[in-house]
XYZ file of C-alpha atoms in Angstrom:
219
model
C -43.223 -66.804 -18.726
C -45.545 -64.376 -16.882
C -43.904 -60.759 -16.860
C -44.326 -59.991 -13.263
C -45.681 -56.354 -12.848
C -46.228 -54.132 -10.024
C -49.787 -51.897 -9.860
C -50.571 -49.277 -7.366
C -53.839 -47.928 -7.295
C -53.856 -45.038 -5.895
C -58.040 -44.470 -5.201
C -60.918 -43.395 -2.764
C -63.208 -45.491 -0.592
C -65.927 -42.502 -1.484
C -64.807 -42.435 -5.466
C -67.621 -43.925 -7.528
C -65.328 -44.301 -10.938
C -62.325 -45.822 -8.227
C -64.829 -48.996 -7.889
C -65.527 -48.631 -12.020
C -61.829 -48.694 -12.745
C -60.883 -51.724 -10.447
C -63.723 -53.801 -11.698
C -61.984 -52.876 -14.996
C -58.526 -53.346 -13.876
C -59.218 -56.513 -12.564
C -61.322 -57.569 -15.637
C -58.316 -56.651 -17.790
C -56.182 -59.004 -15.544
C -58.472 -61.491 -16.180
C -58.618 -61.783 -19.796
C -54.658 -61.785 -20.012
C -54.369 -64.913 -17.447
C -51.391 -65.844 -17.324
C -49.333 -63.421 -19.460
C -48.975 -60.980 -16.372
C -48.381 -62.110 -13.040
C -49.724 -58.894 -11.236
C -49.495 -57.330 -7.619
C -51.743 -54.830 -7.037
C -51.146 -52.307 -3.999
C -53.616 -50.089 -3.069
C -53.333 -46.661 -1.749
C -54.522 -43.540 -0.072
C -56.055 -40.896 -0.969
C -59.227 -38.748 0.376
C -61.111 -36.915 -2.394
C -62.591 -34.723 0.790
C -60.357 -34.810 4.087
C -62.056 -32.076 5.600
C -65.309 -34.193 5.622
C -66.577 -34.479 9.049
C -67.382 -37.774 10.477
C -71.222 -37.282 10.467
C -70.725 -36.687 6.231
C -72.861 -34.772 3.864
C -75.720 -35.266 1.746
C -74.515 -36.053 -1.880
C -76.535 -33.230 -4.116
C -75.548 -30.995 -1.565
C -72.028 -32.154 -1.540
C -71.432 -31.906 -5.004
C -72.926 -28.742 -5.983
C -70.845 -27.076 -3.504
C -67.787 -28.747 -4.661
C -68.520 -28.604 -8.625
C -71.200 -26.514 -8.535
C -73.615 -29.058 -10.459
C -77.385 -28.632 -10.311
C -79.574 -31.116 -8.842
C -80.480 -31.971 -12.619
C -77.021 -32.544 -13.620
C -75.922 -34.598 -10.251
C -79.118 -37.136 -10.865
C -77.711 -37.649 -14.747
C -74.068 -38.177 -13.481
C -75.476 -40.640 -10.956
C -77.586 -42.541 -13.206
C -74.498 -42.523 -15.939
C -72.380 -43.963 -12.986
C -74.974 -46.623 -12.247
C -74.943 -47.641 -15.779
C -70.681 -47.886 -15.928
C -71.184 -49.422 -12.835
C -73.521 -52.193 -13.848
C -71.571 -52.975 -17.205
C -68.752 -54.469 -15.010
C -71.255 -56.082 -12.685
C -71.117 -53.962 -9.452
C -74.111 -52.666 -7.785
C -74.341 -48.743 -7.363
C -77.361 -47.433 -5.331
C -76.026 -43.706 -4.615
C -79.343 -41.863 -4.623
C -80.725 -38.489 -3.237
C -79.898 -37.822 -0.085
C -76.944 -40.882 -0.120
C -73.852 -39.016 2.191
C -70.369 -38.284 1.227
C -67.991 -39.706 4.578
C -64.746 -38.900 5.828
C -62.615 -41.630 4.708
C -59.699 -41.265 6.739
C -60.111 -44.623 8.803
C -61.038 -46.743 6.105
C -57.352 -46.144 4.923
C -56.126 -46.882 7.980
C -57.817 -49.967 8.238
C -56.531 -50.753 4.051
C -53.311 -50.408 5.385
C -53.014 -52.697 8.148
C -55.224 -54.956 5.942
C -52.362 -54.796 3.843
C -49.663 -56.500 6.590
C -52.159 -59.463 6.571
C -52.572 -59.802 2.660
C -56.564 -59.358 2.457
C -56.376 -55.458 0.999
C -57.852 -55.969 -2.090
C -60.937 -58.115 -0.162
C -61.432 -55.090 2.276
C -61.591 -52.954 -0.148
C -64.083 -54.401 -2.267
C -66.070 -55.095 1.114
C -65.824 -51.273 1.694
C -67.006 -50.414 -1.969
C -69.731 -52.339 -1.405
C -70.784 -51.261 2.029
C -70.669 -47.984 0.843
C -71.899 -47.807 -2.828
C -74.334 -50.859 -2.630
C -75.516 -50.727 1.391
C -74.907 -46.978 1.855
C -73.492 -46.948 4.994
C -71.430 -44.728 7.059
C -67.734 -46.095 6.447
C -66.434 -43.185 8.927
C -68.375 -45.713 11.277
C -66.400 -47.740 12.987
C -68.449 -50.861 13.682
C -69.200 -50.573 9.949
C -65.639 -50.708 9.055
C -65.039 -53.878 11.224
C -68.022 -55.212 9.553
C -66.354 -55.006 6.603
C -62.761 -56.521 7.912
C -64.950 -59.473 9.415
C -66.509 -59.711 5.672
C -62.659 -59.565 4.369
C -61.187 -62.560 6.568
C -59.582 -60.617 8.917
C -59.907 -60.290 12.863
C -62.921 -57.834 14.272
C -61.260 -57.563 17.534
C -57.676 -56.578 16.182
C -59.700 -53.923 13.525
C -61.309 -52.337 16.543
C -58.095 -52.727 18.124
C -56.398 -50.579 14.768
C -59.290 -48.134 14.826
C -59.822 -47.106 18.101
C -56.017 -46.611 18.972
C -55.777 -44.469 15.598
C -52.777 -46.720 14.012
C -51.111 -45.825 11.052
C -52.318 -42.848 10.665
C -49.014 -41.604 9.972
C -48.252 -44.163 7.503
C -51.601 -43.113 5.469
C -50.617 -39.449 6.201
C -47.260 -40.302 4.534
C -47.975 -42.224 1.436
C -50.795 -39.919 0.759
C -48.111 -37.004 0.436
C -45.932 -39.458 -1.422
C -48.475 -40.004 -4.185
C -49.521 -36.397 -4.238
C -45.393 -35.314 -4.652
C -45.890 -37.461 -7.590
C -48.650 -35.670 -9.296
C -51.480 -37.495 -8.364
C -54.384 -35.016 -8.234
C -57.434 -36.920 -9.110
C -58.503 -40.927 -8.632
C -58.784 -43.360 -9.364
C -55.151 -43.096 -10.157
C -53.118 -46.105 -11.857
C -49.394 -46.603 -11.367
C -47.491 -49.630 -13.170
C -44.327 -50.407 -12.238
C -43.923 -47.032 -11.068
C -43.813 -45.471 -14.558
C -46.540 -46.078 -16.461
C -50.088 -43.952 -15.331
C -53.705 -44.856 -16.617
C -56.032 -42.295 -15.283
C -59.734 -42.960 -14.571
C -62.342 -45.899 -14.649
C -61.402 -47.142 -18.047
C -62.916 -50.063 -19.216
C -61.753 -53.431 -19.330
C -60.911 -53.405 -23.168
C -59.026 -49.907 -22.335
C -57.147 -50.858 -19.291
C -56.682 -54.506 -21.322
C -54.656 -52.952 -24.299
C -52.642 -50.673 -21.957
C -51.573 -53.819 -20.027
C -50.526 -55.776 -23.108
C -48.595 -53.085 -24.081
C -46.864 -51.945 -21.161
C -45.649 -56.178 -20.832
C -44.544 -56.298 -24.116
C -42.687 -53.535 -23.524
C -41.085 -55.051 -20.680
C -40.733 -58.460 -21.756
C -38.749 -56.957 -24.624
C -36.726 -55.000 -22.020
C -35.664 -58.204 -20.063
């Protein structure tokens, strides 16, 4: 029998190693078939909420943030691109690629959510963002993206322009954060277990075997 598990991944639309570690995750999944029989949630949470709409430019971004050089920011991206490729997504984040306010894409995640097509929006917003850099503060680029997911244009433009659930994102975002969640991506299992980071599949595949045979023992 499948031991049934329950995975919330807590993450950013604008988090380069949130992309790695679901490409992992779901890898990992993969591999096991039909050992785990897994429902993945995904939630909120903005790396930079203060971001205005109109975003900023990456280098400058980051070494205002971390204080990186423009050296050290054109390594990281070119290690990311590598990760990236080795679990066969496309990363194109280059100099002068913007950092966007992410607030609405969550919004739109969660009402994807009432219509079961989350995890399809968010890979469509991974990619419009990592792959097409585009501006997924945009609206008309996040309907894009619900279009791309199976879901209705109309009722997305309907979700974004009457600013729905933004106290539901407001509120699980504090939930996760009351938790300890500081950093993302952010991996919750059965809301006990945490694996932090974009861990590759072989990682996140041990951790899974373990944490079922733990519970299948449990039963």
């Amino acid at each position: 029998m499948p031991v049934p598990m329950k995975i919330d991944f807590v993450s950013d639309v604008s988090c380069p190693w949130c992309i790695i570690g679901l490409k992992g995750l779901e890898g990992a999944l993969a591999r096991i078939g039909d050992g785990i029989d897994a429902t993945i949630s995904f939630q909120p949470f903005e790396l930079n909420p203060s971001m205005p709409a109109a975003g900023q430019e990456i280098g400058e971004h980051i070494a205002e943030k971390y204080g990186s050089t423009p050296a050290q920011s054109a390594a990281n991206r070119e290690m990311i691109r590598a990760r990236a490729a080795e679990v066969g997504f496309t990363m194109a984040m280059r100099e002068g690629s913007r950092i966007y306010n992410t607030f609405d894409a969550h919004r739109l995640l969660h009402w994807a959510g009432e219509h079961g097509r989350q995890a399809a929006l968010k890979h469509r917003l991974f990619e419009a963002y990592f792959t097409d850099g585009k501006n997924v503060s945009d609206h008309d680029v996040l309907v894009a993206a619900a279009e791309a997911a199976g879901l209705d244009g109309a009722e997305a433009h309907a979700v974004l322009d009457a600013g729905r659930y933004a106290e539901e994102v407001r509120a699980d975002e504090k939930l996760w954060q009351s938790r300890g969640i500081s950093s993302v991506p952010a991996i919750v299992i059965d809301g006990k277990y945490l694996i932090s980071g974009g861990q590759p599949v072989e990682a996140f595949e041990k951790a899974l075997r373990t944490i079922a045979a733990e519970a299948a023992l449990g039963a």
